[in-house]
Coordinates of C-alpha atoms in Angstrom, one line a residue:
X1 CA 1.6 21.0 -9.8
X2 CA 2.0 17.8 -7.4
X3 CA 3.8 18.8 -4.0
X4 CA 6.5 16.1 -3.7
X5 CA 8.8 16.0 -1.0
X6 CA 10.1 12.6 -1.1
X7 CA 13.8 13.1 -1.2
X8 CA 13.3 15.0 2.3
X9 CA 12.3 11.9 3.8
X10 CA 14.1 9.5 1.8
X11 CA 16.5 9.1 5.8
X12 CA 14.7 9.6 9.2
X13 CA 16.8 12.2 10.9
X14 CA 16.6 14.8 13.6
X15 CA 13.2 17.0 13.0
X16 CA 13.0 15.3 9.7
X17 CA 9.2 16.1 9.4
X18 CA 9.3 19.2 11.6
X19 CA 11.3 21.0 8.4
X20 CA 8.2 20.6 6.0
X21 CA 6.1 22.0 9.1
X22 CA 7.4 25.1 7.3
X23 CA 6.3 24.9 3.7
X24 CA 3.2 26.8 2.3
X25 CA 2.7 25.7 -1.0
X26 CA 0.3 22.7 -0.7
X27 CA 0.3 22.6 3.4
X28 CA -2.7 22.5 5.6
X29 CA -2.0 26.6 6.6
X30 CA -3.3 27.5 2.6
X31 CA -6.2 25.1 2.7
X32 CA -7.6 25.9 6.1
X33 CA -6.4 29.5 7.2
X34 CA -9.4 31.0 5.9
X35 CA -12.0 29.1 8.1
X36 CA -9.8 29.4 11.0
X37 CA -9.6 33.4 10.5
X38 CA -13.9 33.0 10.3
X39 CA -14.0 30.8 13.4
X40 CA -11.6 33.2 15.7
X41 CA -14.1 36.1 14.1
X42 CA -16.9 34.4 15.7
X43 CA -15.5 33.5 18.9
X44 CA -14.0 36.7 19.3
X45 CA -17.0 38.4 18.7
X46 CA -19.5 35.9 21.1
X47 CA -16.2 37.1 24.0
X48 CA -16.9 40.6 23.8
X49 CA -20.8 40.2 24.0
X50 CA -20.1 37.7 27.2
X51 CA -18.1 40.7 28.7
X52 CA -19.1 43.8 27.8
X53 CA -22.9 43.6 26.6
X54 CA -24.7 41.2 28.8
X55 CA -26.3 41.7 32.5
X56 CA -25.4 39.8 35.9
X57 CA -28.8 37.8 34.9
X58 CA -28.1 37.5 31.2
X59 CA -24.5 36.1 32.0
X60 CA -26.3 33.7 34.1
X61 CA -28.5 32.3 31.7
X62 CA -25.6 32.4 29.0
X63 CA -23.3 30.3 31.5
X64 CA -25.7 27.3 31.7
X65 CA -26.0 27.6 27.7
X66 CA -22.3 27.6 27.1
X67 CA -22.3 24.3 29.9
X68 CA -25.0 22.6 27.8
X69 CA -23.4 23.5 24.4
X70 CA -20.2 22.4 25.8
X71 CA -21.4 18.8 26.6
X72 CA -23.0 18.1 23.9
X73 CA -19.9 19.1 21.8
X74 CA -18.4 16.1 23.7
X75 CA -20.9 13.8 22.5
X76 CA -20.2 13.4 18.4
X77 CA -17.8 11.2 17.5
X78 CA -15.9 13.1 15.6
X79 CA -12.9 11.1 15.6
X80 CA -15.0 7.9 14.0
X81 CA -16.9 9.4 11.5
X82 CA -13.8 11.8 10.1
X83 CA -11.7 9.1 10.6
X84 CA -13.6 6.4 8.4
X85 CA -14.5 9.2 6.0
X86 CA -11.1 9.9 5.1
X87 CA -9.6 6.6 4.8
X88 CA -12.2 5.7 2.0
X89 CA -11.4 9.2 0.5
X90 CA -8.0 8.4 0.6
X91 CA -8.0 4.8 -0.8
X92 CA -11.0 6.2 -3.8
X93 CA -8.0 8.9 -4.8
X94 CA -5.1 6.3 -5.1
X95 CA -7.6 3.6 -7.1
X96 CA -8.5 6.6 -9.3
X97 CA -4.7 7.6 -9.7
X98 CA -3.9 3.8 -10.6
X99 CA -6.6 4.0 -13.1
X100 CA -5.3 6.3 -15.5
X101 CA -4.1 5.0 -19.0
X102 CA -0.6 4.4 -19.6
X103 CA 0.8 3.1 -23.0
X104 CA 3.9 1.6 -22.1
X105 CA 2.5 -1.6 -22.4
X106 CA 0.7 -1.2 -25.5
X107 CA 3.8 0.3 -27.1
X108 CA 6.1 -2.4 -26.2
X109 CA 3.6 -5.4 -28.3
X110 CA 3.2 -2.5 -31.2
X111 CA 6.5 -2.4 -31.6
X112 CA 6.6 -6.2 -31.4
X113 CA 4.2 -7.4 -33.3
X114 CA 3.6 -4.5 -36.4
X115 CA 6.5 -5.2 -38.7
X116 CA 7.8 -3.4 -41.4
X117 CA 10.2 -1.4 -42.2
X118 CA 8.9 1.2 -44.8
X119 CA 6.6 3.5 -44.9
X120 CA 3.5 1.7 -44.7
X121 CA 4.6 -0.2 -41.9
X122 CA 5.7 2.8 -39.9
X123 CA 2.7 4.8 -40.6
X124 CA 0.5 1.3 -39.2
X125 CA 2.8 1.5 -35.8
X126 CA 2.4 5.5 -35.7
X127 CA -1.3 5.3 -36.3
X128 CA -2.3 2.7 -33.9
X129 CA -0.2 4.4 -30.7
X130 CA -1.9 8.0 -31.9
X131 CA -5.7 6.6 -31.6
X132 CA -4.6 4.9 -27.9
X133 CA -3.6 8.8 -26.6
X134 CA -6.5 9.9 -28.3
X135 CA -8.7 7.8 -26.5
X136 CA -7.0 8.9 -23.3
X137 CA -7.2 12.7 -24.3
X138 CA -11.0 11.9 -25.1
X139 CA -11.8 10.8 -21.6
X140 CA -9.2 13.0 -19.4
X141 CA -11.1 16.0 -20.9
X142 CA -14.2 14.8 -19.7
X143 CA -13.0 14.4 -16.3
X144 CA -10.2 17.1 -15.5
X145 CA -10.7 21.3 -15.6
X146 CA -6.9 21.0 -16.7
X147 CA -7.2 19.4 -19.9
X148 CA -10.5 21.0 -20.9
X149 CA -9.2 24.4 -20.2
X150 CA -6.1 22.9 -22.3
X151 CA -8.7 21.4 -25.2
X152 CA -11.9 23.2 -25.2
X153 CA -13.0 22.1 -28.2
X154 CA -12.3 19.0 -30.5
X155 CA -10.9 21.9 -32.8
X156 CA -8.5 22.3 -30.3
X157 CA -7.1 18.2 -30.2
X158 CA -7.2 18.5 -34.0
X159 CA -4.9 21.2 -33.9
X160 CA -2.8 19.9 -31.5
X161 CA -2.3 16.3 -33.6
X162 CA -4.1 13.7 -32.1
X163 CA -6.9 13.8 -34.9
X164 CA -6.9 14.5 -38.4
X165 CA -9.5 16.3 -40.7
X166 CA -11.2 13.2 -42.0
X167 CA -11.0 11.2 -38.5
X168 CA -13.2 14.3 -37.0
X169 CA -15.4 14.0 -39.9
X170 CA -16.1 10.3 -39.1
X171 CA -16.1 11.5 -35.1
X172 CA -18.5 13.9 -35.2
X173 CA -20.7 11.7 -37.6
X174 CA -21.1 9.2 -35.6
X175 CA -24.4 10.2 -33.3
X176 CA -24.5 9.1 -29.5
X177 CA -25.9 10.2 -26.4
X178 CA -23.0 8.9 -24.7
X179 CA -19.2 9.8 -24.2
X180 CA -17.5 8.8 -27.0
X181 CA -14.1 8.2 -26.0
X182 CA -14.4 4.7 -26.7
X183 CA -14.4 5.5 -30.8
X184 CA -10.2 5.5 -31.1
X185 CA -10.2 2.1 -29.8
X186 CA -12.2 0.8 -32.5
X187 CA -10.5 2.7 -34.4
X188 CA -7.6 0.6 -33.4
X189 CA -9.2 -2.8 -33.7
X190 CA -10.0 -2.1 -37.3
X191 CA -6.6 -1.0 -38.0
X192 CA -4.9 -3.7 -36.4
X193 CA -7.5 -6.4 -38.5
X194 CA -5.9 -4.7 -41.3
X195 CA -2.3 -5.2 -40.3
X196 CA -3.7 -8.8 -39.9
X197 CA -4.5 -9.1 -43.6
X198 CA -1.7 -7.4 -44.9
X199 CA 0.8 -9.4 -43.3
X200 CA 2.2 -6.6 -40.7
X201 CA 1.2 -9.2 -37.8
X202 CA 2.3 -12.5 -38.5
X203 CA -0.2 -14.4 -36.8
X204 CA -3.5 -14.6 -35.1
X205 CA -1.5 -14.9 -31.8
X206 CA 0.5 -11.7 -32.0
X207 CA -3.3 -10.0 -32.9
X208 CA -4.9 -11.2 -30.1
X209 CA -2.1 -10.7 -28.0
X210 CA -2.0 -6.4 -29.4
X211 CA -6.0 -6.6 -28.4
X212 CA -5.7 -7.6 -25.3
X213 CA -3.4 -5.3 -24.4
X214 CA -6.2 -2.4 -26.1
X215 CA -8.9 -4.0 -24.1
X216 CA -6.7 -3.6 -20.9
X217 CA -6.0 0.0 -21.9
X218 CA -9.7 0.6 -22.6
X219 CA -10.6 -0.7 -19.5
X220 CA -8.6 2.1 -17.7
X221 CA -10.3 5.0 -19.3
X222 CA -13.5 3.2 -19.0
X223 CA -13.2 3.4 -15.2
X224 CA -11.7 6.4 -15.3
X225 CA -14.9 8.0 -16.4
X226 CA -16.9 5.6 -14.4
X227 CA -15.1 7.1 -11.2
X228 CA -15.9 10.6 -12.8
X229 CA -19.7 9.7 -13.1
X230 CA -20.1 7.3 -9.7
X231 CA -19.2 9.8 -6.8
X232 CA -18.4 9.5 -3.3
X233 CA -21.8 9.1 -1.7
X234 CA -23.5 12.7 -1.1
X235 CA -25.3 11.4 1.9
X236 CA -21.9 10.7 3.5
X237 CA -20.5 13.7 3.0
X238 CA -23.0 15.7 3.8
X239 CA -22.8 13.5 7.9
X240 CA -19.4 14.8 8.2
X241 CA -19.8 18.6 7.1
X242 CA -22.4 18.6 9.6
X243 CA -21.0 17.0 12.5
X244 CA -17.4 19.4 12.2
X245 CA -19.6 22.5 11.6
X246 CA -22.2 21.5 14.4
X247 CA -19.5 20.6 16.6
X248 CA -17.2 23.9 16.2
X249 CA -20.9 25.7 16.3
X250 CA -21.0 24.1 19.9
X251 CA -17.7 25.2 20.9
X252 CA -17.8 28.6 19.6
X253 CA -20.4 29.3 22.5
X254 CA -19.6 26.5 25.1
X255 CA -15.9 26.7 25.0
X256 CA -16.0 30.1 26.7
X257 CA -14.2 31.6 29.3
X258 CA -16.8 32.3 32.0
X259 CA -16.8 34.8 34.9
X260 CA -17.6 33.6 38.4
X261 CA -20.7 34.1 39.6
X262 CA -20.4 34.7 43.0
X263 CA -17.0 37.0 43.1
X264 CA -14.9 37.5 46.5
X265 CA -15.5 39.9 48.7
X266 CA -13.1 42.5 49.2
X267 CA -10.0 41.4 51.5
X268 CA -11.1 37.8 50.8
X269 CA -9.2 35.5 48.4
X270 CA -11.6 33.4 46.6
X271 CA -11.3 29.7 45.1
X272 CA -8.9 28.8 42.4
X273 CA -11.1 28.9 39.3
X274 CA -10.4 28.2 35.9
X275 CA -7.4 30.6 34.0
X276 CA -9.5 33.3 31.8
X277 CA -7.9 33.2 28.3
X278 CA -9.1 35.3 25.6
X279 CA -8.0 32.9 23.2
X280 CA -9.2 29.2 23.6
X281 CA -5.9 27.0 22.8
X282 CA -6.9 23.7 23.1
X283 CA -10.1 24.0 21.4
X284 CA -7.7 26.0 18.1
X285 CA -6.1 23.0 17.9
X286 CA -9.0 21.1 18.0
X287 CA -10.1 22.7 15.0
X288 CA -6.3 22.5 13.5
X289 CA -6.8 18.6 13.7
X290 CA -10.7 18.3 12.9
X291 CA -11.4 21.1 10.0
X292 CA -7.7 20.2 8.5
X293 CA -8.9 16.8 8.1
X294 CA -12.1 17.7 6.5
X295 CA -10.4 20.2 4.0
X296 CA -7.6 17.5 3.3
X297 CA -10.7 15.2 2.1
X298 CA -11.9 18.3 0.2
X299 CA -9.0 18.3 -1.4
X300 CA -8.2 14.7 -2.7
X301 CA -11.9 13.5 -3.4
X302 CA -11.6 14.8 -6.8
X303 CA -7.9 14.8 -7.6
X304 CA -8.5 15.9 -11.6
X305 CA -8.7 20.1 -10.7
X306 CA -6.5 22.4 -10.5
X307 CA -5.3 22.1 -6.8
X308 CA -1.4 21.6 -5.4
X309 CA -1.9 18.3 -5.1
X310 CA -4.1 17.3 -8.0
X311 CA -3.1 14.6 -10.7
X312 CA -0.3 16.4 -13.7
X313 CA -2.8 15.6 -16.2
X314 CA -1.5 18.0 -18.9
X315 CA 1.8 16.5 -18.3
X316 CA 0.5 13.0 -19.0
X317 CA -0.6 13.2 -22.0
X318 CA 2.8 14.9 -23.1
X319 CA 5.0 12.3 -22.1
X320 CA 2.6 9.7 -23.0
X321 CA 2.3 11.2 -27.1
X322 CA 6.1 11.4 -27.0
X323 CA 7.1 8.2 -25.2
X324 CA 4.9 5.9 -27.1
X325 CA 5.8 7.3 -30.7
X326 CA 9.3 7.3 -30.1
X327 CA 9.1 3.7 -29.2
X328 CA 7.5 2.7 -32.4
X329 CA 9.2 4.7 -34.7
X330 CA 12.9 5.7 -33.5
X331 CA 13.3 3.0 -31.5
X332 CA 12.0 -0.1 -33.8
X333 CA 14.5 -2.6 -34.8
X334 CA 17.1 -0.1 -33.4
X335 CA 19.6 -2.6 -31.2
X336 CA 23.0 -1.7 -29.8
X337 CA 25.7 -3.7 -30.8
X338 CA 25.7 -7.3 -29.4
X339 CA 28.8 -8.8 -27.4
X340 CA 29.9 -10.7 -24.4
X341 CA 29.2 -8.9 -21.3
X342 CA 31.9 -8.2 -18.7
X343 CA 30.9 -10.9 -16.1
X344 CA 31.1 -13.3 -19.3
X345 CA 32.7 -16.7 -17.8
X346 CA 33.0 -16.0 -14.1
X347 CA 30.7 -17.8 -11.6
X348 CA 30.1 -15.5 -9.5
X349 CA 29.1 -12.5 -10.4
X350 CA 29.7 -9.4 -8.1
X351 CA 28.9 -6.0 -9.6
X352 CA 31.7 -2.9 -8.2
X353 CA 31.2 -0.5 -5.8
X354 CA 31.7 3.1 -5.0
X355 CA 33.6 4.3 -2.1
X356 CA 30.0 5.6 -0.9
X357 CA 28.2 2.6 -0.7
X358 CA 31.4 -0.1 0.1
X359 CA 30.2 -0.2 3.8
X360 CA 26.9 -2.5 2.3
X361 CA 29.2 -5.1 0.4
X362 CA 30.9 -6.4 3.5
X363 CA 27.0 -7.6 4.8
X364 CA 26.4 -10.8 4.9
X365 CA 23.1 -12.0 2.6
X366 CA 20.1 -12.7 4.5
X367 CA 19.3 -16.9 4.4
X368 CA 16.3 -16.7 6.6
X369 CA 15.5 -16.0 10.3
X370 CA 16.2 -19.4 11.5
X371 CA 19.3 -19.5 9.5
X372 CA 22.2 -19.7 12.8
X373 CA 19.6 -21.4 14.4
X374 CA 20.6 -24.8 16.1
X375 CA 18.4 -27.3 17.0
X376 CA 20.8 -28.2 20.4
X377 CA 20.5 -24.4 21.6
X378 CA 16.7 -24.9 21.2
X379 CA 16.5 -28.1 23.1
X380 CA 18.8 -26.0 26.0
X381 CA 16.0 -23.3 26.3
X382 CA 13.3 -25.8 26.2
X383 CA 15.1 -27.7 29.2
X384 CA 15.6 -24.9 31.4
X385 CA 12.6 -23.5 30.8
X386 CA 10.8 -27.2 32.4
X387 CA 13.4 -27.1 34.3
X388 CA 13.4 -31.3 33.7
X389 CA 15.5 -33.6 30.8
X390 CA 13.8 -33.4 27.8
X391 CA 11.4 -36.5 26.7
X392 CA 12.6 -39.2 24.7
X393 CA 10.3 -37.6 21.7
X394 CA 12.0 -34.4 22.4
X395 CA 15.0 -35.7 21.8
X396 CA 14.3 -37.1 18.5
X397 CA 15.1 -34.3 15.5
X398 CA 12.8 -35.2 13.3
X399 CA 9.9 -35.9 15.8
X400 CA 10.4 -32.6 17.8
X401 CA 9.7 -30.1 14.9
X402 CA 6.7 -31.6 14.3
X403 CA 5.4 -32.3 18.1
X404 CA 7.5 -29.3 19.4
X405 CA 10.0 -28.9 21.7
X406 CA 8.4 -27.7 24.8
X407 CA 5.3 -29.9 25.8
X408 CA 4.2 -33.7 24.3
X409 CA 1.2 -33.7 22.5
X410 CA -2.4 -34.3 24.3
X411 CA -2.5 -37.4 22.1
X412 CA 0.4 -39.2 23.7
X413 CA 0.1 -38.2 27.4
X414 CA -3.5 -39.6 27.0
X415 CA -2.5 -43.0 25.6
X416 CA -2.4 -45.8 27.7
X417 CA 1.3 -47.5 27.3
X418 CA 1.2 -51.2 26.0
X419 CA 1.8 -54.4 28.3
X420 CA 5.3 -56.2 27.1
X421 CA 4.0 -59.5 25.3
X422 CA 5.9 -62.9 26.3
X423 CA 9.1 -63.5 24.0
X424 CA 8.8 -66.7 21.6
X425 CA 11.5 -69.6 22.0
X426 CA 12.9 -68.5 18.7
X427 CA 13.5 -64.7 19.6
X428 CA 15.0 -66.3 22.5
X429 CA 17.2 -68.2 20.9
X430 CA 18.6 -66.0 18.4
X431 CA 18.9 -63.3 21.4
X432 CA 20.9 -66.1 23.0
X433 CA 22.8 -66.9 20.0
X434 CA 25.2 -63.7 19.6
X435 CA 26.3 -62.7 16.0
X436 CA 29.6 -62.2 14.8
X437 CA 30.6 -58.4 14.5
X438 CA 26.4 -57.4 15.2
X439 CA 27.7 -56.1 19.1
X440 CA 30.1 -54.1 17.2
X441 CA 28.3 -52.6 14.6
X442 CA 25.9 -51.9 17.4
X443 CA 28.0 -50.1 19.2
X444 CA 29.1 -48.0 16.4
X445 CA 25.4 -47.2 15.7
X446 CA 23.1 -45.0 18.0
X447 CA 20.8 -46.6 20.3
X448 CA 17.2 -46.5 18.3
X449 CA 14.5 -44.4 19.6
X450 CA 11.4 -45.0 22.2
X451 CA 8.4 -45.7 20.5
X452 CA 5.8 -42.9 20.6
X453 CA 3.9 -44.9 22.5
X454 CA 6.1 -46.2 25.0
X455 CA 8.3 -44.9 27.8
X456 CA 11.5 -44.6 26.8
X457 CA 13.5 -47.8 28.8
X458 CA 15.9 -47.4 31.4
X459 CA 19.5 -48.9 30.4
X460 CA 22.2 -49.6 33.0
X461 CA 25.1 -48.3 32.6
X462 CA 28.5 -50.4 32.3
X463 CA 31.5 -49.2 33.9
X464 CA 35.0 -50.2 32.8
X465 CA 34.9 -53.7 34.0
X466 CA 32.1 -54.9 32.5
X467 CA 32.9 -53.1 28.9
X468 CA 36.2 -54.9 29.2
X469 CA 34.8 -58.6 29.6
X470 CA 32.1 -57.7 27.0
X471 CA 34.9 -56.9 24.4
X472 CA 37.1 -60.2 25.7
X473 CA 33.8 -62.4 25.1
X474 CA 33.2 -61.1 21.7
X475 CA 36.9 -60.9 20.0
X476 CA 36.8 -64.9 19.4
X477 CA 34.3 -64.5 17.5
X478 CA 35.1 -61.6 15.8
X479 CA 38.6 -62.4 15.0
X480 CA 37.3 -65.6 13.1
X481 CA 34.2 -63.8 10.9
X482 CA 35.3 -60.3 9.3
X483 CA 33.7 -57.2 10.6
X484 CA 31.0 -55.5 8.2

């Protein structure tokens, strides 16, 4: 059965993984304490050799072994090759969980597109969800230990309902060298041709609407077995086995605690050396972290057996018979009442809630990052940042959020501004000539922007005096033509 510990994790809290740490059922201590228990055998036994059976001379020798063995144990890259290994293992046993059948969809256009109430009709709706779990019965079998020790025998799936008498008659008939888990879904086609002519499906659109949703269905067990058949690459495998044996082979001699070989003399005090442990701790954990992630590989490269963590496949195929007829037969044409809901007439709609949850009504909805962003504030930044006024383009809205804020573009600090060309008599005149309410509409109005391409022009600032014979000069004028 599938270890699932999700509603233990569902809030990050204090030691929130370090309570699982404690679980046996499906945790790295059942899957790995029986190589650890053959590992401390060995090193345990190489110890007492090193300390109790071997000469001045043979310790020797044996020290410049376990200092060869021990570098050479550094030089695997264990942490690449497990590493890669397991993340196509992993990704392999999600695409093969995501490949398994399901019939909700099928169901839904059954029950959509097979009419009738009677008899016929119901046995036509029954019929055509039975052959799609038979199909995925077929080719689970072939695949997972749990259903075949469940179904042994096509005796045993006739007995349990998904085939009658005469349909393993025709089955067993039909002569292939192949799986044939594919003969249901033809089954199906036929059946559903049949509902055509009769009437049951009203068009040729609601047909090829049920068949593509069997060809979709079919697909799944097709590469369900195809994932069966096409294994994880042997050579592969094999690399990895090898380099976490080879490399715990190394440490089991090199990772030894060694005696000095030149001792102190009595009344001396000799060098600091390294602390003798009988028990290596650092290189356990090593093979915690290394053989744990080999076995966890072990364990999900073929997720159809009969581990903690393999696929409910037995439970599958129950909910899927009981779901899908249900669907089709209880549940067809069977409506509640229609009414007005209760948010019927109000605008906006805003569903209760409990005491429990009321703290998450009074936050605001989210609009977008740059939501209470204003354009001024960014201009502010930009400024003190260059420490200098912004640019004429910069202070353009429109032209700043496509140029940016914070530099001009390459393109217009390379460009060579334009010579001012000599005014004609008639822009002289009608500059000369003023226009009646045009200075105050233009006062009313913001200045225009600099050109791109220009420096933005300097323009001297009036003070009170001058703003007061401006507005003397142009009330004649303005008094005598209405203002726009």
């Amino acid at each position: 059965m599938t270890v699932s510990y999700t509603l233990r994790v569902a809030n990050a809290r204090f030691g929130g993984f370090s309570a699982l740490l404690f679980r046996w059922r499906g945790s790295i201590y059942k899957l790995l304490y029986k190589e650890l228990l053959v590992f401390l055998g060995l090193y345990g036994i190489l110890s007492l050799t090193y300390r109790n059976l071997l000469s001045p001379e043979q310790k020797r020798v044996y020290a410049q072994v376990a200092r060869y063995c021990n570098r050479s144990a550094d030089l695997i890259p264990m942490s690449f090759v497990l590493g890669f290994y397991v993340t196509q293992v992993v990704n392999r046993w999600w695409a093969q969980y995501r490949s398994i059948p399901l019939p909700d969809r099928l169901m839904c256009v059954v029950t959509a597109t097979v009419h009738g109430d009677d008899e016929r009709g119901r046995s036509l709706r029954r019929t055509l969800l039975r052959y799609a779990n038979l199909s995925s019965v077929l080719v689970l079998r072939s695949v997972s230990t749990r259903v075949l020790r469940r179904f042994p025998t096509i005796d045993h799936v006739v007995e349990a309902g998904f085939m009658s008498q005469e349909e393993q008659q025709k089955f067993e008939s039909l002569h292939s060298d192949f799986n044939k888990y594919w003969i249901p879904c033809v089954w199906f086609t036929n059946l559903a041709a049949q509902a055509r002519r009769e009437g049951r499906v009203r068009d040729d659109i609601a047909l090829g609407l049920l068949l593509e949703e069997l060809n979709q269905y079919r697909g799944k067990c097709s590469l369900l077995f195809h994932y069966d058949w096409i294994s994880f690459p042997l050579v592969y495998t094999q690399v990895v086995t090898i380099a976490v044996y080879s490399f715990f082979a190394f440490c089991i001699i090199g990772r030894q605690f060694l005696e000095d070989p030149k001792p102190p003399l009595k009344g001396q005090e000799g060098p600091l050396g390294d602390l003798d442990l009988y028990v290596p701790l650092t290189t356990l954990l090593q093979f915690f972290f290394y053989a744990g992630w080999l076995k966890v590989a072990e364990q999900i490269i073929n997720p159809f057996g009969e581990d903690d963590d393999d696929f409910e496949t037995n439970q599958l195929i129950d909910r899927n018979l009981q779901v899908s007829l249900l669907s089709v037969d209880d549940m067809y044409g069977d409506l509640p009442p229609m009414g007005r809901d209760r948010y019927w007439g109000e605008a906006a709609v805003q569903p209760p809630y409990t005491v429990a949850s009321a703290a998450d009504s009074l936050r605001p909805s989210f609009m977008g990052s740059t939501f209470n962003l204003r354009l001024a504030e960014m201009e502010k930044e930009a400024g003190a940042l260059s420490g200098s006024p912004s640019p004429a383009w910069a202070r353009t809205p429109l032209l700043g959020r496509f140029l940016g804020a914070s530099a001009p573009s390459p393109a217009i600090s390379l460009r060579v501004p334009r010579t001012a060309l000599m005014p004609s008599r008639l822009q002289t005149a009608q500059a000369a000539t003023p226009v009646p309410g045009r200075t105050r509409l233009g006062r009313l109005l913001p200045a225009p922007a600099a050109r791109i391409d220009e420096e933005a022009p300097e323009t001297p600032s009036l003070d009170a005096g001058s703003q007061e014979e401006e507005e003397e000069k142009v009330a004649p004028s303005s008094e005598a033509t209405p203002t726009l």
